[in-house]
C-alpha positions as semicolon CSV with decimal commas, in nm:
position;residue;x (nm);y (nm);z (nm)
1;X;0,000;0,000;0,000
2;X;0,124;0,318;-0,100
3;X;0,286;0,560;0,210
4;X;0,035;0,843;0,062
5;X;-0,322;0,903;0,271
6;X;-0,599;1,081;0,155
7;X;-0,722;1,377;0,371
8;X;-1,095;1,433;0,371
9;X;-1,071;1,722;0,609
10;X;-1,307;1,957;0,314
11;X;-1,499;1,658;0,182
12;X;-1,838;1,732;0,197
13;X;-1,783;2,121;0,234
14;X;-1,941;2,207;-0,077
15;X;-2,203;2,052;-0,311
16;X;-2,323;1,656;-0,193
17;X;-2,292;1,478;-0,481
18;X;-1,970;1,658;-0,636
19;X;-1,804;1,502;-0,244
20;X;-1,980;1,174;-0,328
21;X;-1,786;1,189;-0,650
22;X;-1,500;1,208;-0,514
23;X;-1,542;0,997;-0,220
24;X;-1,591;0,714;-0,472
25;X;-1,245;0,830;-0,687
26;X;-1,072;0,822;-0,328
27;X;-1,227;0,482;-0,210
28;X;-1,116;0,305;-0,568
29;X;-0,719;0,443;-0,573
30;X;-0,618;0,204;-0,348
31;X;-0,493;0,501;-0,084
32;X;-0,567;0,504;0,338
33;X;-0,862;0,751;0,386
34;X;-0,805;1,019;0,641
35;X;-1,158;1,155;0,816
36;X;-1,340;1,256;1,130
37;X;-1,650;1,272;1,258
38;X;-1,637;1,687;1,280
39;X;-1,512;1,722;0,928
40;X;-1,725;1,950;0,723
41;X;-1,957;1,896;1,026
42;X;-2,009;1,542;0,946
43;X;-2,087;1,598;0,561
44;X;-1,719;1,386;0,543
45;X;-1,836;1,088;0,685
46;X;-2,156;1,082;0,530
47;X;-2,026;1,188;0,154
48;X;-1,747;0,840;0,200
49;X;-2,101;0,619;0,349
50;X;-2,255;0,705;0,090
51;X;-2,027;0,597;-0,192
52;X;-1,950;0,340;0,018
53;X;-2,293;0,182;-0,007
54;X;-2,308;0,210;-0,413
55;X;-2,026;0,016;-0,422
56;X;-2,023;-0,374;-0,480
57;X;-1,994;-0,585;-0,219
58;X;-1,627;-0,730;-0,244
59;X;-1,514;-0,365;-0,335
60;X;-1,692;-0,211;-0,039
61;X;-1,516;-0,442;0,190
62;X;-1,218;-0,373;0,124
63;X;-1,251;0,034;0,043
64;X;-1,387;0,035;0,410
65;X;-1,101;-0,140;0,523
66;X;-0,875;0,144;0,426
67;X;-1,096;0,451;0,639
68;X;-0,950;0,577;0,938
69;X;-1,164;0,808;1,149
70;X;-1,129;1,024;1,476
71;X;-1,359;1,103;1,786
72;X;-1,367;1,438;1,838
73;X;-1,523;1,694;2,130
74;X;-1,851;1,753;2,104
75;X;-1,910;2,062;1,867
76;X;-2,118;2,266;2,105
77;X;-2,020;2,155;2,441
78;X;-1,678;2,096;2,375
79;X;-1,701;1,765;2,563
80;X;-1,442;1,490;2,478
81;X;-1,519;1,265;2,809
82;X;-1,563;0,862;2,773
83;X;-1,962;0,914;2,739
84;X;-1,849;1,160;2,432
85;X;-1,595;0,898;2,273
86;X;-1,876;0,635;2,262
87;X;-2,137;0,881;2,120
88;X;-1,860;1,022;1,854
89;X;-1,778;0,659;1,751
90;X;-2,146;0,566;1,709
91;X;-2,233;0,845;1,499
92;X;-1,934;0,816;1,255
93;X;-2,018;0,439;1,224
94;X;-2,364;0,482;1,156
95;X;-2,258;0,789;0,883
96;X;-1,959;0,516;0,707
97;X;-2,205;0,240;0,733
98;X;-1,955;0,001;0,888
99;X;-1,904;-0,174;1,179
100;X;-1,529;-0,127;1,257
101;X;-1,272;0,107;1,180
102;X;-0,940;-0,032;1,118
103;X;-0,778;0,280;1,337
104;X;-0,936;0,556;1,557
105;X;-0,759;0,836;1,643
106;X;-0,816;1,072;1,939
107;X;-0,858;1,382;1,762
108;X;-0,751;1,705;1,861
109;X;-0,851;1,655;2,256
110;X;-0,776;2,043;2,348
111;X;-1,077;2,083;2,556
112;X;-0,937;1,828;2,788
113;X;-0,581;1,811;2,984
114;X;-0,378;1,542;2,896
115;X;-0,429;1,431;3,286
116;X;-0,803;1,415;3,237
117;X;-0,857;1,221;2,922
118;X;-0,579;0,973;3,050
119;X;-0,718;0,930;3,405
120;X;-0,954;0,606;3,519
121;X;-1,266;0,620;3,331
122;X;-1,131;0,940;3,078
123;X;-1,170;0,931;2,723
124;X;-0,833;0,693;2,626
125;X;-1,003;0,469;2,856
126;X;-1,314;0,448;2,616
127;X;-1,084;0,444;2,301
128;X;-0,949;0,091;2,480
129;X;-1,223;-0,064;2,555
130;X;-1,336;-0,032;2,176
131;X;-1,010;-0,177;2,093
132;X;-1,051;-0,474;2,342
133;X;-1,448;-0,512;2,161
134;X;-1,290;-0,466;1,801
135;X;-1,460;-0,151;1,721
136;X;-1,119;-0,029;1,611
137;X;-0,860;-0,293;1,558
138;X;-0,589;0,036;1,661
139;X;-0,614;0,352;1,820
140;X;-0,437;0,654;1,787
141;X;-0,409;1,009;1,889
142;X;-0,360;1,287;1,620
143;X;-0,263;1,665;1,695
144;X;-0,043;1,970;1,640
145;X;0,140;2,054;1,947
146;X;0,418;1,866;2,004
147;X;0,438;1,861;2,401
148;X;0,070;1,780;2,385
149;X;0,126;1,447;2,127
150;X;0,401;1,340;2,303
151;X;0,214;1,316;2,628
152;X;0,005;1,083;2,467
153;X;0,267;0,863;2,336
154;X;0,421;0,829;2,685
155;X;0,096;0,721;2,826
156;X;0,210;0,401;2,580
157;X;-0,192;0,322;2,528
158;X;-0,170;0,410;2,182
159;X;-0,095;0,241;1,860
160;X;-0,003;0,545;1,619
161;X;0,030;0,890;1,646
162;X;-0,042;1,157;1,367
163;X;0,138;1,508;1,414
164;X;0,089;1,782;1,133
165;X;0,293;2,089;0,996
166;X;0,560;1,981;1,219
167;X;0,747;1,761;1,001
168;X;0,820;1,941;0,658
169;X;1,129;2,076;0,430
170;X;1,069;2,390;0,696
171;X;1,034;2,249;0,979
172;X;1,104;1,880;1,123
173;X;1,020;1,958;1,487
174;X;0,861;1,603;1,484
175;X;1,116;1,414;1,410
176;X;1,207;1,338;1,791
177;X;0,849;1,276;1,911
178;X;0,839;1,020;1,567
179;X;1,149;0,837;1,661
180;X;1,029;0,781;2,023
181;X;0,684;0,670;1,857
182;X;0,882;0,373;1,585
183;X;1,076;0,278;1,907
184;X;0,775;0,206;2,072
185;X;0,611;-0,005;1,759
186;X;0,366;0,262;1,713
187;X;0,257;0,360;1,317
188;X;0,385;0,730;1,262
189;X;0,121;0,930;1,043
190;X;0,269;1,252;0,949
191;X;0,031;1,599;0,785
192;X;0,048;1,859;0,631
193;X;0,392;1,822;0,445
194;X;0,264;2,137;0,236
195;X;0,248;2,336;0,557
196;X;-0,080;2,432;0,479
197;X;-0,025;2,551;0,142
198;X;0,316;2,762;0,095
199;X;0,534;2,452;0,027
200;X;0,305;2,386;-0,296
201;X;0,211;2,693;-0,414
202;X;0,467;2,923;-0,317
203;X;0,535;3,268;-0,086
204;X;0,315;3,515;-0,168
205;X;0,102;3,815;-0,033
206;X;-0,129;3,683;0,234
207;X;0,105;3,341;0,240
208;X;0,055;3,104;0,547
209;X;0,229;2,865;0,710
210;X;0,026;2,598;0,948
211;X;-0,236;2,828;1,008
212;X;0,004;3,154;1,061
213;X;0,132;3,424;0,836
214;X;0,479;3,413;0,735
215;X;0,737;3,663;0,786
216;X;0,999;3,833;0,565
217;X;1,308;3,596;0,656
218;X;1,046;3,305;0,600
219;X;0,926;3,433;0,261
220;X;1,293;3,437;0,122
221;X;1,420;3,104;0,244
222;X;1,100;2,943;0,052
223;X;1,127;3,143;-0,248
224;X;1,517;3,005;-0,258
225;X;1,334;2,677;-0,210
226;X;1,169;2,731;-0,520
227;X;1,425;2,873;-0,721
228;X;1,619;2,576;-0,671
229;X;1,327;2,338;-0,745
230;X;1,268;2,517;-1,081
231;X;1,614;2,493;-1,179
232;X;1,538;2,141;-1,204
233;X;1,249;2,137;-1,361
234;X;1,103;1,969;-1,078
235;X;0,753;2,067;-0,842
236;X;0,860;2,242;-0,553
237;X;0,529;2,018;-0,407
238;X;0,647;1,715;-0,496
239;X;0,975;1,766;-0,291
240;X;0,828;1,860;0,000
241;X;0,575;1,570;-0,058
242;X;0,862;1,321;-0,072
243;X;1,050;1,466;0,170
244;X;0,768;1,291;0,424
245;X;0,735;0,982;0,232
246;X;1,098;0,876;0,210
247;X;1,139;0,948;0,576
248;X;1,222;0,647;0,775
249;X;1,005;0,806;1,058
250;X;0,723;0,816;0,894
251;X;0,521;0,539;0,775
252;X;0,230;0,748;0,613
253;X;0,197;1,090;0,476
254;X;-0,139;1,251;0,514
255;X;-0,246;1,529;0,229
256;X;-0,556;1,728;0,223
257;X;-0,794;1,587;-0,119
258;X;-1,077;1,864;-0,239
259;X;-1,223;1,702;-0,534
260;X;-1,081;1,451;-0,780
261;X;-0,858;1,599;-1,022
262;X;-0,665;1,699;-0,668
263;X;-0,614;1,326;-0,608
264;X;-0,461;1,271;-0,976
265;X;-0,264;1,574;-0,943
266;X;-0,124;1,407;-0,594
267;X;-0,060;1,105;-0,757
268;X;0,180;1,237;-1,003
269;X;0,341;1,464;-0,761
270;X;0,384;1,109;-0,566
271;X;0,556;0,934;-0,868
272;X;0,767;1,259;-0,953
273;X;1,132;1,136;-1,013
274;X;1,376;1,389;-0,802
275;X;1,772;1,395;-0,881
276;X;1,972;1,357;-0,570
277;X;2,150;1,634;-0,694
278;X;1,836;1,868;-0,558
279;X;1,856;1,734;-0,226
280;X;2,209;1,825;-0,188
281;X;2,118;2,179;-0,306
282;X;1,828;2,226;-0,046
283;X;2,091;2,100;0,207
284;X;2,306;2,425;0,089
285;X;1,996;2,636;0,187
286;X;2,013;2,580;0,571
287;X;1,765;2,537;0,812
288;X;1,445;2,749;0,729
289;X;1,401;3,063;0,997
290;X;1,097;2,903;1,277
291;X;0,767;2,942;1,148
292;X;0,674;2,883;1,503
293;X;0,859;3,139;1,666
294;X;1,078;2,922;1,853
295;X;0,772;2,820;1,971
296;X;0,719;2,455;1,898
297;X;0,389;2,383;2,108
298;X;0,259;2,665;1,895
């Protein structure tokens, strides 16, 4: 199976049956499928259940196979206790039309401490017991903050971890908390290698990087990142894209999917041949200025 996972964070955003279209182009490329039960306010879930259920059987057993989900805090009470893992789990069953995920992630569990979700009864709790009753044959918790991740990795209840915009050609803050993750036999899922958007499309006005505008010194270092790439003849997005994949801390690469000529265009960017030459040029660049600050639990 190919390193490459489909995001399906905007699936479902926009018109139904366009997301059912490509819901059905994501479940037939053979790819992981990335979701969660507060994407697009559930529209995600529903959009991949529903071309789920047109397929045939033998190909909707084994597209299902490959759809990872998340539990998330409730949307208006911001809840993420046991009672809200059970409730988030049902609903994003009943939305895929399956019975079992083949991972479930703890998703973004801000409006808890670490201490809380972890304690006797707290939400990890929850996520193990539907382990133990094959709900999810793995669980998982998936976040930005590093501090935050890695508390959750200590706890050593979890299966695979999922960090984003911490592990790209800018920045490769992660690559600690993802060695201590493999040492512990745990599946490393790493997103975002774009940074958002400024590793494929470029620095320009109103340019971002994981959620944050860049600065000056930041702007530069990509646009040398780009000059080089060019000089090449060579996608300054598909560097960045294998710069994840070929990582020996990573096992998958998670990138975002908005309709389906975005999952073609991925698809070549994944099969993009890159001269070693390149790399040793981006090594000439140094280490990109902090998009974070210094700040790495930004």
């Amino acid at each position: 199976m190919s390193s490459l996972v489909l995001g399906a964070s905007r699936l479902g955003s926009g018109d139904l049956d366009a997301a059912v279209a490509t819901a059905d182009a994501m479940l037939l490329s053979g790819h992981l499928i990335d979701t969660s039960r507060n994407y697009a306010d559930g529209a995600s879930e529903r959009a991949l259940g529903m071309a789920l259920a047109a397929l045939p059987s033998p190909q909707r057993a084994d597209a299902a196979s490959r759809v990872i989900t998340k539990v998330d805090a409730d949307p208006d009470t911001g809840a993420l206790d046991a009672a809200r893992v059970f409730r988030s789990v049902e609903e994003s069953l009943a939305a895929l039309g399956v019975e079992r995920v083949p991972l479930l992630h703890l998703h973004d569990p801000y409006t808890v401490t670490a201490d809380e979700a972890l304690s006797r009864g707290g939400a990890v709790d929850a996520l193990l017991r539907l382990r133990d009753e094959g709900v999810a044959a793995a669980i998982g918790i998936a976040a930005g903050p590093l501090p935050l991740v890695g508390r959750y990795v200590d706890s050593g209840a979890f299966d695979a971890v999922l960090s984003h915009n911490r592990f790209t050609l800018i920045d490769s803050g992660a690559a600690d908390l993802f060695d201590d993750a493999r040492s512990r036999g745990m599946t490393v899922f790493n997103a975002a290698p774009f940074g958002g958007d400024l590793l494929a499309r470029g620095p320009r006005p109103g340019a971002r990087y994981a959620y944050r505008p860049i600065d000056e010194a930041l702007a530069a270092w990509t646009s040398a990142l780009f000059r080089v790439c060019e000089a090449h003849d060579v996608p300054a997005a598909s560097v960045a894209l294998r710069f994840s994949t070929r990582s020996p801390l990573v096992d998958h690469t998670v990138v975002g999917v908005s309709g389906a000529a975005r999952l073609v265009e991925l698809q070549a960017l994944d099969r993009q041949h890159i001269p070693e030459a390149l790399w040793a040029e981006l090594d000439e660049l140094g280490p990109a200025p902090s998009p974070f600050d210094g700040r790495r639990d930004a």
